[in-house]
């Protein structure tokens, strides 16, 4: 059986972090491992800037950014491979050479297509470096190109997996690979269309890739190695007294990631749940500790209240101009228009005469939304809000997390309380 490990950007951000990955892998000498790796450190953000410089034909910025990224990776190479004649230098050089050459080609109409061709390179480079390092350290390891195995549609930047084809490709390709190697190192986040174009699965999508490989290989387990001890009941950057969730169910993990807990990508859990493959979230700093175990059983789900904050929210209140009641017909009209405006709704609520939705400010242009509704609806909106979701709430947690905040909207179900709040200045 195969274990799937995922290492994110922070776990491969510098030479000592990469050495630590090797030391974690050395704890599993008997296992076949798929090691899914993200781009190193903040590489993906940098590549996004590079795409933007390319789009705006700003050659100076483009070259400066590419050079910074090149230096970042070469510093890592120099630390890991003092012998500068090893093949990995040529491999990485070639990627940067092709990236620079790309600037000469014109930027096509399709931004998302261009984005995927460039941003995917972060993972290509990181996996080459990590595989080369493992091989040098004597591991039985091979580099696997996820672009040949993860088949997607052509929704660039947010591609959808073709499960049937991916299942075939992964099964056919990896079986002989594992006959010869203990470890296969591959890229998170990226795939390929049937025409052979590179796609990406959405930001932070490497966790999802781990889920895809695990599903297709019927893996024994997936472990996501993080810089936190596991899944916590709140973001440790915002709260001091966080508690580790030692064991939760698939269902609970889906709920928490859906509401915005950023520890795992929301799409990751479903394929694992479907095949009952346990998911572990563990610290790469303290690999001996148990971390969080996510599996079928729901027994431990409601032991601790978990709370998740989303900032920079906008609350839109939509009212029909003719004061008609909000019944099914105009609700469906409202939803149609929201889909047209590409609004991703975090929360909604209705009364007799108005319908309110909460959206990430980053994902919507208020003016665009107003325009879509202008002919028959009146819209008011309120910016700079926070959405607080508390799973398994109690009154103590509610007063703690809503302290000094004005509550504009609240919703409670049996397990979940949600508050749209504004900071009191
Ligand atoms: N490198 C990609 C990102 O930063 C994918 C990932 O890290 O999961 O979004
Ligand atoms: Mg990342």
mmCIF file of N, CA, C and O in Angstrom, residues 104-151:
data_model
loop_
_atom_site.group_PDB
_atom_site.id
_atom_site.type_symbol
_atom_site.label_atom_id
_atom_site.label_comp_id
_atom_site.label_asym_id
_atom_site.label_seq_id
_atom_site.Cartn_x
_atom_site.Cartn_y
_atom_site.Cartn_z
ATOM 1 N N UNK A 104 8.885 36.910 -25.164
ATOM 2 C CA UNK A 104 8.889 37.302 -26.576
ATOM 3 C C UNK A 104 7.578 36.940 -27.283
ATOM 4 O O UNK A 104 7.195 37.550 -28.276
ATOM 5 N N UNK A 105 6.905 35.904 -26.756
ATOM 6 C CA UNK A 105 5.623 35.515 -27.361
ATOM 7 C C UNK A 105 4.543 36.486 -26.884
ATOM 8 O O UNK A 105 4.599 36.981 -25.752
ATOM 9 N N UNK A 106 3.545 36.719 -27.739
ATOM 10 C CA UNK A 106 2.529 37.669 -27.280
ATOM 11 C C UNK A 106 1.590 37.000 -26.280
ATOM 12 O O UNK A 106 1.375 35.792 -26.317
ATOM 13 N N UNK A 107 1.074 37.816 -25.383
ATOM 14 C CA UNK A 107 0.185 37.342 -24.316
ATOM 15 C C UNK A 107 -1.180 37.077 -24.939
ATOM 16 O O UNK A 107 -1.806 37.984 -25.482
ATOM 17 N N UNK A 108 -1.639 35.838 -24.855
ATOM 18 C CA UNK A 108 -2.889 35.516 -25.556
ATOM 19 C C UNK A 108 -4.087 36.161 -24.861
ATOM 20 O O UNK A 108 -3.976 36.694 -23.771
ATOM 21 N N UNK A 109 -5.236 36.079 -25.493
ATOM 22 C CA UNK A 109 -6.483 36.633 -24.955
ATOM 23 C C UNK A 109 -6.826 36.020 -23.592
ATOM 24 O O UNK A 109 -7.441 36.642 -22.754
ATOM 25 N N UNK A 110 -6.446 34.754 -23.448
ATOM 26 C CA UNK A 110 -6.906 34.003 -22.283
ATOM 27 C C UNK A 110 -5.917 34.139 -21.121
ATOM 28 O O UNK A 110 -4.942 33.406 -21.022
ATOM 29 N N UNK A 111 -6.197 35.070 -20.217
ATOM 30 C CA UNK A 111 -5.318 35.322 -19.075
ATOM 31 C C UNK A 111 -5.084 34.052 -18.261
ATOM 32 O O UNK A 111 -3.962 33.733 -17.880
ATOM 33 N N UNK A 112 -6.171 33.337 -17.992
ATOM 34 C CA UNK A 112 -6.055 32.153 -17.121
ATOM 35 C C UNK A 112 -5.170 31.077 -17.742
ATOM 36 O O UNK A 112 -4.449 30.374 -17.044
ATOM 37 N N UNK A 113 -5.233 30.969 -19.064
ATOM 38 C CA UNK A 113 -4.355 30.027 -19.756
ATOM 39 C C UNK A 113 -2.888 30.422 -19.557
ATOM 40 O O UNK A 113 -2.056 29.602 -19.160
ATOM 41 N N UNK A 114 -2.593 31.690 -19.790
ATOM 42 C CA UNK A 114 -1.210 32.164 -19.630
ATOM 43 C C UNK A 114 -0.742 31.962 -18.189
ATOM 44 O O UNK A 114 0.385 31.549 -17.932
ATOM 45 N N UNK A 115 -1.647 32.278 -17.267
ATOM 46 C CA UNK A 115 -1.361 32.124 -15.834
ATOM 47 C C UNK A 115 -0.900 30.699 -15.551
ATOM 48 O O UNK A 115 0.139 30.466 -14.934
ATOM 49 N N UNK A 116 -1.676 29.742 -16.017
ATOM 50 C CA UNK A 116 -1.371 28.343 -15.679
ATOM 51 C C UNK A 116 -0.048 27.877 -16.271
ATOM 52 O O UNK A 116 0.677 27.107 -15.644
ATOM 53 N N UNK A 117 0.264 28.347 -17.485
ATOM 54 C CA UNK A 117 1.511 27.900 -18.113
ATOM 55 C C UNK A 117 2.717 28.390 -17.307
ATOM 56 O O UNK A 117 3.730 27.709 -17.211
ATOM 57 N N UNK A 118 2.591 29.561 -16.696
ATOM 58 C CA UNK A 118 3.727 30.132 -15.969
ATOM 59 C C UNK A 118 3.720 29.759 -14.490
ATOM 60 O O UNK A 118 4.734 29.317 -13.941
ATOM 61 N N UNK A 119 2.556 29.895 -13.855
ATOM 62 C CA UNK A 119 2.521 29.692 -12.402
ATOM 63 C C UNK A 119 2.821 28.233 -12.029
ATOM 64 O O UNK A 119 3.387 27.950 -10.970
ATOM 65 N N UNK A 120 2.506 27.302 -12.930
ATOM 66 C CA UNK A 120 2.793 25.882 -12.670
ATOM 67 C C UNK A 120 4.292 25.586 -12.541
ATOM 68 O O UNK A 120 4.684 24.564 -11.991
ATOM 69 N N UNK A 121 5.133 26.501 -13.045
ATOM 70 C CA UNK A 121 6.573 26.226 -13.026
ATOM 71 C C UNK A 121 7.148 26.167 -11.605
ATOM 72 O O UNK A 121 8.157 25.508 -11.368
ATOM 73 N N UNK A 122 6.509 26.840 -10.664
ATOM 74 C CA UNK A 122 6.988 26.810 -9.271
ATOM 75 C C UNK A 122 7.068 25.382 -8.748
ATOM 76 O O UNK A 122 8.065 24.973 -8.128
ATOM 77 N N UNK A 123 6.045 24.619 -9.024
ATOM 78 C CA UNK A 123 6.000 23.226 -8.572
ATOM 79 C C UNK A 123 6.965 22.348 -9.373
ATOM 80 O O UNK A 123 7.541 21.405 -8.844
ATOM 81 N N UNK A 124 7.114 22.675 -10.658
ATOM 82 C CA UNK A 124 8.048 21.882 -11.477
ATOM 83 C C UNK A 124 9.467 22.015 -10.904
ATOM 84 O O UNK A 124 10.170 21.026 -10.682
ATOM 85 N N UNK A 125 9.847 23.256 -10.602
ATOM 86 C CA UNK A 125 11.202 23.473 -10.072
ATOM 87 C C UNK A 125 11.369 22.829 -8.698
ATOM 88 O O UNK A 125 12.344 22.121 -8.437
ATOM 89 N N UNK A 126 10.406 23.064 -7.811
ATOM 90 C CA UNK A 126 10.581 22.559 -6.442
ATOM 91 C C UNK A 126 10.692 21.036 -6.431
ATOM 92 O O UNK A 126 11.539 20.479 -5.733
ATOM 93 N N UNK A 127 9.877 20.357 -7.228
ATOM 94 C CA UNK A 127 9.923 18.888 -7.192
ATOM 95 C C UNK A 127 11.219 18.353 -7.796
ATOM 96 O O UNK A 127 11.746 17.350 -7.319
ATOM 97 N N UNK A 128 11.729 19.034 -8.834
ATOM 98 C CA UNK A 128 13.022 18.595 -9.382
ATOM 99 C C UNK A 128 14.103 18.711 -8.309
ATOM 100 O O UNK A 128 14.923 17.811 -8.142
ATOM 101 N N UNK A 129 14.096 19.839 -7.599
ATOM 102 C CA UNK A 129 15.153 20.039 -6.604
ATOM 103 C C UNK A 129 15.031 19.007 -5.483
ATOM 104 O O UNK A 129 16.014 18.383 -5.070
ATOM 105 N N UNK A 130 13.812 18.804 -5.016
ATOM 106 C CA UNK A 130 13.653 17.878 -3.889
ATOM 107 C C UNK A 130 13.980 16.449 -4.303
ATOM 108 O O UNK A 130 14.675 15.726 -3.588
ATOM 109 N N UNK A 131 13.529 16.060 -5.481
ATOM 110 C CA UNK A 131 13.860 14.702 -5.924
ATOM 111 C C UNK A 131 15.374 14.525 -6.076
ATOM 112 O O UNK A 131 15.932 13.526 -5.620
ATOM 113 N N UNK A 132 16.026 15.517 -6.684
ATOM 114 C CA UNK A 132 17.485 15.405 -6.863
ATOM 115 C C UNK A 132 18.183 15.296 -5.507
ATOM 116 O O UNK A 132 19.125 14.518 -5.334
ATOM 117 N N UNK A 133 17.693 16.068 -4.551
ATOM 118 C CA UNK A 133 18.301 16.030 -3.224
ATOM 119 C C UNK A 133 18.106 14.648 -2.581
ATOM 120 O O UNK A 133 19.030 14.089 -1.978
ATOM 121 N N UNK A 134 16.914 14.104 -2.715
ATOM 122 C CA UNK A 134 16.652 12.776 -2.130
ATOM 123 C C UNK A 134 17.540 11.721 -2.776
ATOM 124 O O UNK A 134 18.124 10.883 -2.095
ATOM 125 N N UNK A 135 17.642 11.783 -4.099
ATOM 126 C CA UNK A 135 18.475 10.799 -4.805
ATOM 127 C C UNK A 135 19.917 10.921 -4.318
ATOM 128 O O UNK A 135 20.575 9.924 -4.017
ATOM 129 N N UNK A 136 20.369 12.161 -4.192
ATOM 130 C CA UNK A 136 21.741 12.344 -3.737
ATOM 131 C C UNK A 136 21.964 11.794 -2.333
ATOM 132 O O UNK A 136 23.027 11.275 -2.006
ATOM 133 N N UNK A 137 20.937 11.913 -1.512
ATOM 134 C CA UNK A 137 21.031 11.373 -0.156
ATOM 135 C C UNK A 137 20.815 9.862 -0.088
ATOM 136 O O UNK A 137 20.695 9.300 0.988
ATOM 137 N N UNK A 138 20.671 9.242 -1.236
ATOM 138 C CA UNK A 138 20.575 7.775 -1.258
ATOM 139 C C UNK A 138 19.162 7.212 -1.182
ATOM 140 O O UNK A 138 18.974 6.006 -1.053
ATOM 141 N N UNK A 139 18.152 8.064 -1.264
ATOM 142 C CA UNK A 139 16.782 7.549 -1.298
ATOM 143 C C UNK A 139 16.498 6.931 -2.664
ATOM 144 O O UNK A 139 17.047 7.378 -3.681
ATOM 145 N N UNK A 140 15.592 5.958 -2.673
ATOM 146 C CA UNK A 140 15.149 5.404 -3.940
ATOM 147 C C UNK A 140 13.946 6.246 -4.376
ATOM 148 O O UNK A 140 12.809 6.000 -3.995
ATOM 149 N N UNK A 141 14.221 7.283 -5.154
ATOM 150 C CA UNK A 141 13.185 8.267 -5.447
ATOM 151 C C UNK A 141 13.176 8.638 -6.927
ATOM 152 O O UNK A 141 14.225 8.690 -7.574
ATOM 153 N N UNK A 142 11.976 8.887 -7.461
ATOM 154 C CA UNK A 142 11.859 9.276 -8.867
ATOM 155 C C UNK A 142 10.968 10.505 -8.990
ATOM 156 O O UNK A 142 10.043 10.696 -8.193
ATOM 157 N N UNK A 143 11.237 11.323 -9.999
ATOM 158 C CA UNK A 143 10.438 12.514 -10.281
ATOM 159 C C UNK A 143 9.280 12.120 -11.192
ATOM 160 O O UNK A 143 9.484 11.451 -12.213
ATOM 161 N N UNK A 144 8.088 12.506 -10.810
ATOM 162 C CA UNK A 144 6.910 12.153 -11.599
ATOM 163 C C UNK A 144 6.212 13.440 -12.030
ATOM 164 O O UNK A 144 5.997 14.344 -11.210
ATOM 165 N N UNK A 145 5.869 13.525 -13.301
ATOM 166 C CA UNK A 145 5.240 14.725 -13.834
ATOM 167 C C UNK A 145 3.716 14.632 -13.676
ATOM 168 O O UNK A 145 3.053 13.910 -14.418
ATOM 169 N N UNK A 146 3.190 15.373 -12.715
ATOM 170 C CA UNK A 146 1.746 15.305 -12.448
ATOM 171 C C UNK A 146 0.927 15.785 -13.643
ATOM 172 O O UNK A 146 -0.243 15.450 -13.786
ATOM 173 N N UNK A 147 1.564 16.563 -14.530
ATOM 174 C CA UNK A 147 0.843 17.048 -15.710
ATOM 175 C C UNK A 147 0.465 15.906 -16.646
ATOM 176 O O UNK A 147 -0.430 16.040 -17.475
ATOM 177 N N UNK A 148 1.164 14.776 -16.530
ATOM 178 C CA UNK A 148 0.809 13.645 -17.382
ATOM 179 C C UNK A 148 -0.261 12.770 -16.726
ATOM 180 O O UNK A 148 -0.836 11.911 -17.376
ATOM 181 N N UNK A 149 -0.497 12.984 -15.449
ATOM 182 C CA UNK A 149 -1.355 12.055 -14.713
ATOM 183 C C UNK A 149 -2.685 12.653 -14.272
ATOM 184 O O UNK A 149 -3.693 11.961 -14.228
ATOM 185 N N UNK A 150 -2.670 13.924 -13.904
ATOM 186 C CA UNK A 150 -3.918 14.544 -13.440
ATOM 187 C C UNK A 150 -4.589 15.191 -14.652
ATOM 188 O O UNK A 150 -4.143 16.219 -15.146
ATOM 189 N N UNK A 151 -5.639 14.562 -15.152
ATOM 190 C CA UNK A 151 -6.331 15.060 -16.344
ATOM 191 C C UNK A 151 -7.479 15.974 -15.904
ATOM 192 O O UNK A 151 -8.259 15.629 -15.010
#
